[in-house]
């Protein structure tokens, strides 16, 4: 048991935390959007992707179109059936235009104030207290581990799905970090609880600690309005609060259970 504890603690410390969100995208209060193409071009569409950091032009028409590269880049020709995705500093202005053949892509940057982070911190603390109380019973600890791990997995999947143009698996790995190790361990905790094994509380505590480490970079989700997540922003904040608060509570509750009952009960 001591050897396993040492190995898991070493893994938690050395694996490093996850990126806050997949693809290097970060929470922010502003978001660039395309408002239209004037005049419209048949079959051609444009949109801001990857959390407003890239402009994507799809040519569904029958003839090539040319995107004006601006002062720092050459023009780019997009053939029929092709998609061109690129970063352009012009899209960071409050009102912006990018030349597209005989038309222009029009857009703007919307600024939305973020929420009061205090409320989400209070929710996190409440979830931590609830997780700690689960330490009264091994079965409750195992159930809590499954719920909190599912929350972290949901957050990681939603972050990966918010990225356009990347491979899903590497994005998921980047978003999950050390939490990825906690996912299979949650199944170990559930099986141990069903078999009434003393290891249930120990595994629950270690998984909780891992999820806290994995969730620390996501604190910014509590104070910014625009989150790179494939779903409502408040849902992502709740998942982060559950990962951080629930993980902390499970870690404390699991180790407290071991302290009270001993490693063999």
GROMACS .gro file of C-alpha atoms in nm:
model
  265
    1UNK     CA    1   0.000   0.000   0.000
    2UNK     CA    2   0.280   0.243   0.087
    3UNK     CA    3   0.458   0.168  -0.241
    4UNK     CA    4   0.137   0.233  -0.435
    5UNK     CA    5   0.081   0.559  -0.248
    6UNK     CA    6   0.435   0.674  -0.323
    7UNK     CA    7   0.398   0.589  -0.692
    8UNK     CA    8   0.066   0.770  -0.725
    9UNK     CA    9   0.188   1.078  -0.539
   10UNK     CA   10   0.497   1.090  -0.762
   11UNK     CA   11   0.279   1.059  -1.072
   12UNK     CA   12   0.051   1.337  -0.953
   13UNK     CA   13   0.340   1.573  -0.883
   14UNK     CA   14   0.546   1.505  -1.196
   15UNK     CA   15   0.272   1.468  -1.458
   16UNK     CA   16   0.186   1.837  -1.442
   17UNK     CA   17  -0.155   1.998  -1.474
   18UNK     CA   18  -0.370   1.999  -1.782
   19UNK     CA   19  -0.395   2.294  -2.012
   20UNK     CA   20  -0.687   2.510  -1.904
   21UNK     CA   21  -0.867   2.416  -2.227
   22UNK     CA   22  -0.780   2.213  -2.534
   23UNK     CA   23  -0.583   2.361  -2.822
   24UNK     CA   24  -0.426   2.633  -2.609
   25UNK     CA   25  -0.752   2.831  -2.613
   26UNK     CA   26  -0.817   3.043  -2.306
   27UNK     CA   27  -1.120   3.204  -2.138
   28UNK     CA   28  -1.171   3.571  -2.220
   29UNK     CA   29  -1.431   3.848  -2.210
   30UNK     CA   30  -1.418   3.931  -2.582
   31UNK     CA   31  -1.510   3.728  -2.887
   32UNK     CA   32  -1.466   3.814  -3.254
   33UNK     CA   33  -1.760   3.729  -3.481
   34UNK     CA   34  -1.840   3.742  -3.851
   35UNK     CA   35  -2.152   3.946  -3.923
   36UNK     CA   36  -2.170   3.880  -4.296
   37UNK     CA   37  -2.018   3.898  -4.643
   38UNK     CA   38  -2.109   4.210  -4.840
   39UNK     CA   39  -2.213   4.165  -5.108
   40UNK     CA   40  -2.275   3.790  -5.067
   41UNK     CA   41  -2.080   3.545  -5.282
   42UNK     CA   42  -2.266   3.235  -5.404
   43UNK     CA   43  -2.175   2.932  -5.193
   44UNK     CA   44  -1.910   3.116  -4.989
   45UNK     CA   45  -1.937   3.135  -4.610
   46UNK     CA   46  -1.713   3.276  -4.338
   47UNK     CA   47  -1.700   3.229  -3.961
   48UNK     CA   48  -1.468   3.284  -3.668
   49UNK     CA   49  -1.357   2.953  -3.518
   50UNK     CA   50  -1.136   2.834  -3.232
   51UNK     CA   51  -1.281   3.076  -2.982
   52UNK     CA   52  -1.264   3.370  -3.221
   53UNK     CA   53  -0.892   3.332  -3.288
   54UNK     CA   54  -0.911   3.220  -3.653
   55UNK     CA   55  -1.112   3.322  -3.957
   56UNK     CA   56  -1.246   3.031  -4.161
   57UNK     CA   57  -1.364   3.075  -4.520
   58UNK     CA   58  -1.543   2.791  -4.700
   59UNK     CA   59  -1.581   2.806  -5.075
   60UNK     CA   60  -1.884   2.604  -5.174
   61UNK     CA   61  -1.916   2.785  -5.504
   62UNK     CA   62  -1.798   2.700  -5.853
   63UNK     CA   63  -1.518   2.955  -5.891
   64UNK     CA   64  -1.207   3.041  -5.687
   65UNK     CA   65  -1.217   3.335  -5.445
   66UNK     CA   66  -0.927   3.538  -5.309
   67UNK     CA   67  -0.882   3.648  -4.948
   68UNK     CA   68  -0.685   3.970  -4.908
   69UNK     CA   69  -0.380   3.899  -4.696
   70UNK     CA   70  -0.331   4.255  -4.574
   71UNK     CA   71   0.003   4.425  -4.515
   72UNK     CA   72   0.188   4.124  -4.371
   73UNK     CA   73   0.072   3.837  -4.589
   74UNK     CA   74   0.008   3.757  -4.952
   75UNK     CA   75  -0.340   3.705  -5.089
   76UNK     CA   76  -0.467   3.348  -5.072
   77UNK     CA   77  -0.676   3.180  -5.340
   78UNK     CA   78  -0.944   2.939  -5.217
   79UNK     CA   79  -1.055   2.693  -5.481
   80UNK     CA   80  -1.404   2.544  -5.514
   81UNK     CA   81  -1.470   2.295  -5.233
   82UNK     CA   82  -1.176   2.420  -5.026
   83UNK     CA   83  -1.163   2.564  -4.675
   84UNK     CA   84  -0.905   2.817  -4.560
   85UNK     CA   85  -0.847   2.886  -4.192
   86UNK     CA   86  -0.607   3.157  -4.073
   87UNK     CA   87  -0.527   3.413  -3.807
   88UNK     CA   88  -0.567   3.778  -3.899
   89UNK     CA   89  -0.489   4.074  -3.675
   90UNK     CA   90  -0.761   4.273  -3.847
   91UNK     CA   91  -1.026   4.059  -3.676
   92UNK     CA   92  -0.925   4.199  -3.335
   93UNK     CA   93  -1.064   4.547  -3.407
   94UNK     CA   94  -1.403   4.643  -3.265
   95UNK     CA   95  -1.540   4.665  -3.621
   96UNK     CA   96  -1.340   4.492  -3.891
   97UNK     CA   97  -1.332   4.399  -4.258
   98UNK     CA   98  -1.127   4.149  -4.456
   99UNK     CA   99  -1.131   4.167  -4.839
  100UNK     CA  100  -1.276   3.861  -5.011
  101UNK     CA  101  -1.264   3.879  -5.389
  102UNK     CA  102  -1.496   4.165  -5.491
  103UNK     CA  103  -1.664   4.160  -5.149
  104UNK     CA  104  -1.557   4.203  -4.787
  105UNK     CA  105  -1.603   3.986  -4.480
  106UNK     CA  106  -1.752   4.204  -4.209
  107UNK     CA  107  -1.726   4.139  -3.839
  108UNK     CA  108  -1.708   4.281  -3.491
  109UNK     CA  109  -1.567   4.203  -3.149
  110UNK     CA  110  -1.826   4.159  -2.875
  111UNK     CA  111  -1.721   4.231  -2.518
  112UNK     CA  112  -1.921   4.073  -2.235
  113UNK     CA  113  -1.831   4.125  -1.868
  114UNK     CA  114  -1.751   3.806  -1.681
  115UNK     CA  115  -1.945   3.671  -1.384
  116UNK     CA  116  -1.865   3.744  -1.022
  117UNK     CA  117  -1.610   3.471  -0.940
  118UNK     CA  118  -1.702   3.482  -0.571
  119UNK     CA  119  -2.026   3.294  -0.633
  120UNK     CA  120  -1.844   3.014  -0.815
  121UNK     CA  121  -1.581   2.997  -0.544
  122UNK     CA  122  -1.859   2.960  -0.286
  123UNK     CA  123  -2.013   2.680  -0.494
  124UNK     CA  124  -1.671   2.514  -0.510
  125UNK     CA  125  -1.634   2.536  -0.131
  126UNK     CA  126  -1.983   2.392  -0.082
  127UNK     CA  127  -1.901   2.102  -0.313
  128UNK     CA  128  -1.577   2.044  -0.123
  129UNK     CA  129  -1.773   2.022   0.202
  130UNK     CA  130  -2.014   1.779   0.042
  131UNK     CA  131  -1.729   1.566  -0.087
  132UNK     CA  132  -1.574   1.556   0.257
  133UNK     CA  133  -1.900   1.434   0.411
  134UNK     CA  134  -1.901   1.143   0.167
  135UNK     CA  135  -1.606   1.011   0.367
  136UNK     CA  136  -1.853   0.876   0.621
  137UNK     CA  137  -1.893   0.561   0.412
  138UNK     CA  138  -1.680   0.383   0.155
  139UNK     CA  139  -1.973   0.337  -0.082
  140UNK     CA  140  -2.047   0.710  -0.077
  141UNK     CA  141  -1.682   0.786  -0.147
  142UNK     CA  142  -1.686   0.556  -0.450
  143UNK     CA  143  -2.006   0.716  -0.581
  144UNK     CA  144  -1.853   1.060  -0.534
  145UNK     CA  145  -1.541   0.956  -0.723
  146UNK     CA  146  -1.748   0.843  -1.021
  147UNK     CA  147  -1.949   1.167  -1.029
  148UNK     CA  148  -1.650   1.401  -0.993
  149UNK     CA  149  -1.444   1.205  -1.247
  150UNK     CA  150  -1.734   1.218  -1.492
  151UNK     CA  151  -1.748   1.596  -1.446
  152UNK     CA  152  -1.379   1.630  -1.529
  153UNK     CA  153  -1.413   1.401  -1.831
  154UNK     CA  154  -1.712   1.602  -1.956
  155UNK     CA  155  -1.513   1.924  -1.924
  156UNK     CA  156  -1.218   1.774  -2.114
  157UNK     CA  157  -1.437   1.638  -2.393
  158UNK     CA  158  -1.626   1.968  -2.425
  159UNK     CA  159  -1.297   2.158  -2.443
  160UNK     CA  160  -1.166   1.927  -2.716
  161UNK     CA  161  -1.487   1.956  -2.918
  162UNK     CA  162  -1.459   2.336  -2.912
  163UNK     CA  163  -1.145   2.321  -3.127
  164UNK     CA  164  -1.176   2.326  -3.506
  165UNK     CA  165  -0.914   2.162  -3.725
  166UNK     CA  166  -0.738   1.943  -3.469
  167UNK     CA  167  -0.730   1.571  -3.395
  168UNK     CA  168  -0.968   1.486  -3.112
  169UNK     CA  169  -0.750   1.241  -2.916
  170UNK     CA  170  -0.443   1.468  -2.877
  171UNK     CA  171  -0.672   1.757  -2.785
  172UNK     CA  172  -0.846   1.542  -2.524
  173UNK     CA  173  -0.514   1.432  -2.377
  174UNK     CA  174  -0.398   1.792  -2.355
  175UNK     CA  175  -0.717   1.902  -2.182
  176UNK     CA  176  -0.723   1.615  -1.931
  177UNK     CA  177  -0.361   1.607  -1.811
  178UNK     CA  178  -0.305   1.403  -1.495
  179UNK     CA  179  -0.682   1.373  -1.466
  180UNK     CA  180  -0.662   1.113  -1.741
  181UNK     CA  181  -0.500   0.877  -1.489
  182UNK     CA  182  -0.787   0.938  -1.249
  183UNK     CA  183  -1.048   0.818  -1.497
  184UNK     CA  184  -0.964   0.444  -1.480
  185UNK     CA  185  -0.889   0.474  -1.109
  186UNK     CA  186  -1.249   0.580  -1.052
  187UNK     CA  187  -1.353   0.238  -1.183
  188UNK     CA  188  -1.106   0.080  -0.941
  189UNK     CA  189  -1.271   0.269  -0.654
  190UNK     CA  190  -1.618   0.153  -0.764
  191UNK     CA  191  -1.510  -0.211  -0.788
  192UNK     CA  192  -1.336  -0.190  -0.452
  193UNK     CA  193  -1.653  -0.049  -0.294
  194UNK     CA  194  -1.867  -0.329  -0.437
  195UNK     CA  195  -1.623  -0.584  -0.298
  196UNK     CA  196  -1.602  -0.396   0.033
  197UNK     CA  197  -1.227  -0.355   0.003
  198UNK     CA  198  -1.038  -0.120   0.238
  199UNK     CA  199  -0.862   0.031  -0.063
  200UNK     CA  200  -1.181   0.220  -0.160
  201UNK     CA  201  -1.109   0.520   0.061
  202UNK     CA  202  -0.743   0.529  -0.036
  203UNK     CA  203  -0.814   0.525  -0.410
  204UNK     CA  204  -1.090   0.785  -0.365
  205UNK     CA  205  -0.849   1.017  -0.183
  206UNK     CA  206  -0.579   0.981  -0.449
  207UNK     CA  207  -0.827   1.034  -0.734
  208UNK     CA  208  -0.960   1.344  -0.561
  209UNK     CA  209  -0.609   1.487  -0.526
  210UNK     CA  210  -0.535   1.416  -0.893
  211UNK     CA  211  -0.851   1.592  -1.006
  212UNK     CA  212  -0.765   1.899  -0.800
  213UNK     CA  213  -0.426   1.916  -0.972
  214UNK     CA  214  -0.595   1.871  -1.310
  215UNK     CA  215  -0.855   2.139  -1.239
  216UNK     CA  216  -0.635   2.416  -1.099
  217UNK     CA  217  -0.564   2.576  -1.442
  218UNK     CA  218  -0.939   2.617  -1.495
  219UNK     CA  219  -0.986   2.876  -1.219
  220UNK     CA  220  -1.005   3.145  -1.489
  221UNK     CA  221  -1.335   2.996  -1.602
  222UNK     CA  222  -1.493   3.157  -1.295
  223UNK     CA  223  -1.409   3.514  -1.396
  224UNK     CA  224  -1.434   3.529  -1.776
  225UNK     CA  225  -1.754   3.532  -1.981
  226UNK     CA  226  -1.640   3.350  -2.296
  227UNK     CA  227  -1.519   2.993  -2.244
  228UNK     CA  228  -1.380   2.761  -2.514
  229UNK     CA  229  -1.626   2.481  -2.441
  230UNK     CA  230  -1.879   2.300  -2.660
  231UNK     CA  231  -2.178   2.391  -2.444
  232UNK     CA  232  -2.312   2.662  -2.212
  233UNK     CA  233  -2.046   2.854  -2.021
  234UNK     CA  234  -2.223   2.805  -1.688
  235UNK     CA  235  -2.225   2.430  -1.744
  236UNK     CA  236  -1.848   2.436  -1.790
  237UNK     CA  237  -1.808   2.645  -1.475
  238UNK     CA  238  -2.018   2.395  -1.282
  239UNK     CA  239  -1.804   2.108  -1.412
  240UNK     CA  240  -1.489   2.293  -1.305
  241UNK     CA  241  -1.635   2.367  -0.961
  242UNK     CA  242  -1.732   2.003  -0.922
  243UNK     CA  243  -1.385   1.887  -1.027
  244UNK     CA  244  -1.204   2.125  -0.792
  245UNK     CA  245  -1.441   2.125  -0.497
  246UNK     CA  246  -1.548   1.765  -0.525
  247UNK     CA  247  -1.191   1.649  -0.577
  248UNK     CA  248  -1.068   1.839  -0.272
  249UNK     CA  249  -1.353   1.705  -0.061
  250UNK     CA  250  -1.291   1.347  -0.172
  251UNK     CA  251  -0.920   1.376  -0.097
  252UNK     CA  252  -0.988   1.508   0.252
  253UNK     CA  253  -1.278   1.271   0.317
  254UNK     CA  254  -1.091   0.965   0.193
  255UNK     CA  255  -0.782   1.026   0.403
  256UNK     CA  256  -0.999   1.114   0.702
  257UNK     CA  257  -1.180   0.782   0.662
  258UNK     CA  258  -0.844   0.602   0.665
  259UNK     CA  259  -0.738   0.797   0.973
  260UNK     CA  260  -1.055   0.707   1.159
  261UNK     CA  261  -1.088   0.343   1.060
  262UNK     CA  262  -0.737   0.232   0.976
  263UNK     CA  263  -0.614   0.082   0.647
  264UNK     CA  264  -0.766  -0.262   0.702
  265UNK     CA  265  -1.132  -0.181   0.771
   0.00000   0.00000   0.00000
